[in-house]
CSV table of C-alpha atoms in Angstrom, one decimal:
chain,number,residue,atom,x,y,z
A,83,MET,CA,-60.1,-16.5,-44.0
A,84,GLU,CA,-58.7,-17.2,-47.3
A,85,GLY,CA,-55.2,-18.5,-48.5
A,86,TRP,CA,-53.3,-16.7,-50.8
A,87,VAL,CA,-54.8,-16.0,-54.5
A,88,GLU,CA,-52.7,-15.7,-57.2
A,89,LEU,CA,-54.1,-12.8,-59.4
A,90,SER,CA,-51.3,-12.3,-62.2
A,91,ALA,CA,-47.6,-13.0,-62.3
A,92,GLY,CA,-46.0,-11.3,-59.7
A,93,LEU,CA,-49.7,-10.6,-57.8
A,94,ALA,CA,-51.1,-12.0,-55.2
A,95,THR,CA,-53.6,-11.6,-52.3
A,96,ARG,CA,-54.8,-12.4,-49.1
A,97,LEU,CA,-57.7,-11.6,-46.8
A,98,THR,CA,-57.5,-12.4,-43.1
A,99,LEU,CA,-58.7,-11.1,-39.9
A,100,ARG,CA,-56.4,-9.6,-37.0
A,101,PRO,CA,-57.4,-9.2,-33.5
A,102,ASP,CA,-56.6,-6.3,-31.4
A,103,GLY,CA,-55.4,-6.5,-27.6
A,104,LYS,CA,-59.2,-6.3,-26.6
A,105,GLY,CA,-60.0,-9.3,-28.9
A,106,HIS,CA,-61.9,-6.9,-31.6
A,107,ARG,CA,-60.8,-8.3,-35.1
A,108,PHE,CA,-60.2,-6.1,-38.3
A,109,VAL,CA,-60.5,-7.0,-42.0
A,110,TRP,CA,-56.5,-7.3,-43.3
A,111,ARG,CA,-56.3,-7.4,-47.1
A,112,VAL,CA,-52.7,-7.7,-48.2
A,113,LEU,CA,-51.8,-7.4,-51.9
A,114,ARG,CA,-48.4,-8.6,-52.6
A,115,VAL,CA,-46.3,-7.3,-55.7
A,116,ALA,CA,-43.3,-8.9,-56.9
A,117,LEU,CA,-41.4,-5.8,-58.2
A,118,ASP,CA,-39.4,-7.8,-61.0
A,119,LYS,CA,-42.6,-8.9,-62.7
A,120,VAL,CA,-44.7,-5.8,-61.7
A,121,ALA,CA,-43.9,-2.0,-62.0
A,122,VAL,CA,-45.4,0.2,-59.7
A,123,GLN,CA,-46.3,4.1,-60.5
A,124,ALA,CA,-48.5,7.0,-60.0
A,125,ALA,CA,-51.9,7.5,-61.8
A,126,ALA,CA,-54.5,10.2,-61.6
A,127,SER,CA,-57.9,9.1,-60.2
A,128,PRO,CA,-60.5,9.6,-63.1
A,129,GLU,CA,-62.3,12.4,-61.8
A,130,GLY,CA,-60.9,11.6,-58.3
A,131,GLN,CA,-63.0,8.2,-57.8
A,132,MET,CA,-60.8,5.4,-57.1
A,133,MET,CA,-63.5,3.2,-58.3
A,134,ALA,CA,-63.0,4.4,-61.8
A,135,PHE,CA,-60.1,2.3,-62.1
A,136,ASN,CA,-62.2,-0.9,-62.1
A,137,LEU,CA,-62.8,0.4,-66.1
A,138,GLN,CA,-58.9,0.8,-66.8
A,139,ARG,CA,-57.9,-2.8,-67.5
A,140,GLN,CA,-54.1,-1.5,-68.4
A,141,TRP,CA,-53.6,-1.5,-64.4
A,142,LEU,CA,-53.2,-4.4,-62.3
A,143,PHE,CA,-54.4,-2.5,-59.3
A,144,ALA,CA,-54.4,0.8,-57.8
A,145,VAL,CA,-54.0,1.7,-54.0
A,146,ASN,CA,-54.5,4.9,-52.7
A,147,GLY,CA,-51.1,7.2,-52.4
A,148,GLY,CA,-49.7,9.7,-49.9
A,149,TYR,CA,-51.5,12.5,-48.7
A,150,PHE,CA,-52.9,15.5,-50.6
A,151,GLU,CA,-53.9,19.4,-50.1
A,152,THR,CA,-57.1,21.0,-50.5
A,153,ASP,CA,-56.0,22.0,-54.3
A,154,ARG,CA,-56.1,17.9,-54.8
A,155,LYS,CA,-52.2,18.4,-55.6
A,156,PRO,CA,-49.7,15.9,-53.3
A,157,SER,CA,-48.7,17.3,-50.1
A,158,GLY,CA,-44.8,15.9,-50.8
A,159,LEU,CA,-42.9,14.6,-53.4
A,160,LEU,CA,-44.5,12.3,-56.0
A,161,GLN,CA,-42.6,11.2,-59.1
A,162,PHE,CA,-42.3,8.6,-61.8
A,163,GLY,CA,-39.8,8.9,-64.3
A,164,LYS,CA,-39.9,12.2,-65.7
A,165,THR,CA,-43.2,12.8,-64.5
A,166,LYS,CA,-43.3,14.9,-61.4
A,167,LEU,CA,-46.8,15.6,-59.7
A,168,GLY,CA,-45.4,17.0,-56.2
A,169,SER,CA,-42.2,18.2,-55.1
A,170,TYR,CA,-40.6,17.6,-51.5
A,171,ARG,CA,-42.1,19.3,-48.5
A,172,LYS,CA,-40.9,19.2,-45.1
A,173,GLY,CA,-44.4,18.7,-43.6
A,174,GLY,CA,-45.4,16.1,-46.4
A,175,GLY,CA,-44.2,13.3,-44.5
A,176,THR,CA,-41.3,11.7,-42.9
A,177,GLY,CA,-40.9,8.8,-45.4
A,178,LEU,CA,-39.8,8.2,-48.7
A,179,LEU,CA,-40.6,5.3,-51.1
A,180,VAL,CA,-38.4,5.2,-53.9
A,181,ILE,CA,-38.8,2.2,-56.4
A,182,ASP,CA,-36.0,1.7,-58.9
A,183,GLY,CA,-34.6,-1.2,-61.2
A,184,GLY,CA,-36.9,-3.4,-59.6
A,185,ARG,CA,-36.2,-2.7,-55.9
A,186,ALA,CA,-37.7,-0.7,-53.4
A,187,ARG,CA,-36.0,1.4,-50.6
A,188,LEU,CA,-37.4,3.5,-47.5
A,189,LEU,CA,-35.7,6.7,-46.7
A,190,ASP,CA,-35.6,9.4,-44.5
A,191,ALA,CA,-38.3,12.0,-46.4
A,192,SER,CA,-35.5,15.0,-46.5
A,193,ARG,CA,-33.4,12.6,-49.3
A,194,GLY,CA,-36.2,13.8,-51.4
A,195,ALA,CA,-35.1,17.4,-51.7
A,196,THR,CA,-31.8,16.1,-53.6
A,197,LEU,CA,-33.3,13.1,-55.2
A,198,GLY,CA,-32.0,12.9,-58.7
A,199,GLY,CA,-32.6,10.9,-61.8
A,200,GLU,CA,-35.9,9.1,-63.0
A,201,PRO,CA,-36.9,6.7,-60.3
A,202,GLU,CA,-39.6,4.4,-61.4
A,203,LEU,CA,-41.7,6.0,-58.4
A,204,ALA,CA,-40.8,8.5,-55.4
A,205,LEU,CA,-43.6,8.9,-52.8
A,206,GLN,CA,-43.4,10.9,-50.0
A,207,SER,CA,-45.8,10.2,-47.1
A,208,GLY,CA,-45.9,9.1,-43.4
A,209,PRO,CA,-45.3,8.3,-41.1
A,210,ARG,CA,-42.7,5.6,-41.3
A,211,LEU,CA,-44.1,2.8,-39.3
A,212,VAL,CA,-41.1,0.5,-39.1
A,213,GLU,CA,-37.8,1.6,-39.4
A,214,THR,CA,-35.3,-0.2,-41.8
A,215,ASP,CA,-33.8,-2.0,-38.9
A,216,GLY,CA,-37.3,-3.2,-38.0
A,217,LYS,CA,-37.9,-0.7,-34.9
A,218,LEU,CA,-41.1,0.8,-34.9
A,219,GLY,CA,-41.3,4.2,-36.1
A,220,ILE,CA,-43.9,5.7,-34.0
A,221,THR,CA,-44.3,5.1,-30.0
A,222,SER,CA,-47.8,7.0,-29.6
A,223,ASP,CA,-51.0,7.4,-31.5
A,224,PRO,CA,-51.1,10.7,-33.2
A,225,LYS,CA,-54.1,10.2,-34.8
A,226,PRO,CA,-57.7,8.6,-33.9
A,227,PRO,CA,-58.1,4.8,-35.1
A,228,ALA,CA,-59.3,4.9,-38.7
A,229,ALA,CA,-59.3,2.7,-41.5
A,230,ARG,CA,-55.6,2.6,-42.6
A,231,SER,CA,-53.0,1.8,-45.5
A,232,ALA,CA,-49.6,1.1,-45.7
A,233,VAL,CA,-46.8,-0.2,-47.8
A,234,CYS,CA,-44.3,-3.1,-46.4
A,235,LEU,CA,-41.0,-3.8,-47.9
A,236,ARG,CA,-39.8,-7.3,-47.8
A,237,GLN,CA,-37.0,-9.6,-49.5
A,238,GLY,CA,-34.7,-6.8,-49.5
A,239,GLY,CA,-37.1,-4.4,-51.3
A,240,HIS,CA,-37.7,-7.0,-54.0
A,241,ARG,CA,-41.3,-7.5,-53.1
A,242,LEU,CA,-44.0,-4.8,-51.7
A,243,ASP,CA,-47.1,-5.6,-49.7
A,244,PHE,CA,-49.8,-3.2,-49.6
A,245,VAL,CA,-52.0,-3.5,-46.6
A,246,ILE,CA,-55.3,-2.2,-46.3
A,247,THR,CA,-57.2,-2.7,-42.9
A,248,TRP,CA,-60.6,-1.6,-41.6
A,249,ASP,CA,-63.5,-2.4,-39.2
A,250,PRO,CA,-65.8,-4.8,-40.9
A,251,ARG,CA,-68.5,-3.4,-38.6
A,252,ASN,CA,-67.7,0.2,-40.1
A,253,PRO,CA,-65.3,0.3,-43.1
A,254,ALA,CA,-64.2,3.8,-42.2
A,255,GLU,CA,-62.8,2.6,-38.9
A,256,GLY,CA,-60.0,0.8,-38.1
A,257,PRO,CA,-56.7,0.2,-35.9
A,258,SER,CA,-54.6,3.0,-34.5
A,259,LEU,CA,-51.7,3.8,-36.2
A,260,LEU,CA,-49.5,2.6,-33.5
A,261,GLN,CA,-51.3,-0.9,-33.7
A,262,LEU,CA,-50.8,-1.2,-37.5
A,263,ALA,CA,-47.2,-0.4,-36.8
A,264,GLU,CA,-47.1,-3.2,-34.3
A,265,TRP,CA,-48.5,-5.5,-36.5
A,266,LEU,CA,-46.2,-4.6,-39.5
A,267,SER,CA,-43.1,-5.1,-37.3
A,268,LYS,CA,-43.8,-8.4,-36.2
A,269,PRO,CA,-43.4,-12.0,-37.7
A,270,ASP,CA,-46.8,-13.9,-38.8
A,271,GLU,CA,-47.8,-17.0,-40.5
A,272,ASP,CA,-46.6,-16.1,-44.0
A,273,ASN,CA,-43.4,-13.9,-43.0
A,274,PRO,CA,-40.3,-15.3,-40.5
A,275,THR,CA,-39.7,-11.8,-40.0
A,276,GLY,CA,-41.7,-8.3,-39.7
A,277,CYS,CA,-41.4,-5.8,-42.5
A,278,GLU,CA,-38.2,-4.4,-43.3
A,279,GLY,CA,-39.6,-1.1,-43.6
A,280,ALA,CA,-42.9,0.3,-43.8
A,281,LEU,CA,-44.5,3.3,-44.5
A,282,ASN,CA,-47.9,4.8,-44.0
A,283,LEU,CA,-50.2,6.0,-46.7
A,284,ASP,CA,-53.2,8.4,-46.5
A,285,GLY,CA,-55.9,6.2,-44.6
A,286,GLY,CA,-59.2,7.0,-43.1
A,287,PRO,CA,-61.6,8.2,-45.7
A,288,SER,CA,-58.8,7.7,-48.5
A,289,ALA,CA,-58.2,4.1,-47.7
A,290,ALA,CA,-58.8,2.2,-51.0
A,291,LEU,CA,-58.1,-0.6,-53.2
A,292,VAL,CA,-59.1,-1.5,-56.4
A,293,VAL,CA,-58.5,-4.5,-58.6
A,294,PRO,CA,-60.1,-4.2,-62.3
A,295,GLY,CA,-62.4,-7.2,-63.1
A,296,ARG,CA,-62.3,-8.4,-59.3
A,297,PRO,CA,-65.0,-6.0,-57.5
A,298,GLU,CA,-64.9,-8.6,-54.6
A,299,LEU,CA,-61.6,-7.3,-53.8
A,300,ALA,CA,-62.1,-3.8,-53.5
A,301,HIS,CA,-62.4,-1.4,-50.6
A,302,SER,CA,-64.1,1.9,-51.6
A,303,ALA,CA,-62.9,5.0,-50.5
A,304,ARG,CA,-65.2,7.3,-48.7
A,305,ALA,CA,-64.0,10.4,-50.3
A,306,PRO,CA,-62.2,11.7,-53.6
A,307,VAL,CA,-58.7,10.4,-53.7
A,308,PRO,CA,-56.7,12.6,-56.7
A,309,PHE,CA,-54.0,9.9,-57.3
A,310,ALA,CA,-53.0,6.3,-56.8
A,311,LEU,CA,-50.4,3.9,-57.0
A,312,VAL,CA,-51.0,1.5,-59.6
A,313,GLY,CA,-49.5,-1.4,-60.9
A,314,ARG,CA,-48.8,-3.1,-64.7
A,315,SER,CA,-46.8,-5.9,-65.7
A,316,ARG,CA,-43.5,-5.5,-66.8
């Protein structure tokens, strides 16, 4: 539908349509982040409203993060620098996204129990959709189809692709988790290989993307989202 659009140094986006096996097409929005130019951390959503990030111009973008509980606290580990919003929990997701020194890694979430130091970001979520060897991380659909958000590692972890996908006929609907994993694992017109690792973020009514000053790029959450992954220029 559109070519790559540069939003700022180290940040670009593209919108395409992807067909499933039945020929139905889903919107596929990618936000591409070069970690040598853009730092990624977590931030509380103003009053739980993702769209409020439109008014916070210190951030280049905001994407919904991992799962959270009824008290709006993270379901698992969430840390950036010295700030720790959530601790590792066995049921908080099978994957751990760690960013440090301008490079991202995807680990087994159990590593979060002993993760030391002050990483730029450590986020527990799940499931792991693509393992670091390129194989699918899931083989069945544990949840019904819905709007989805995920993060994909590329270029040895020096680049992240945040992916938001939904049904254009109903923004709350989207592909299954298995379909999303299969798409992320395969090459496409922009990438000679699939993701070097991919982690599911909290989708469904929580799936959201905000780029301050660019409302046409937004995908609005259908429910309150207490925290988001945000980017800023290094």
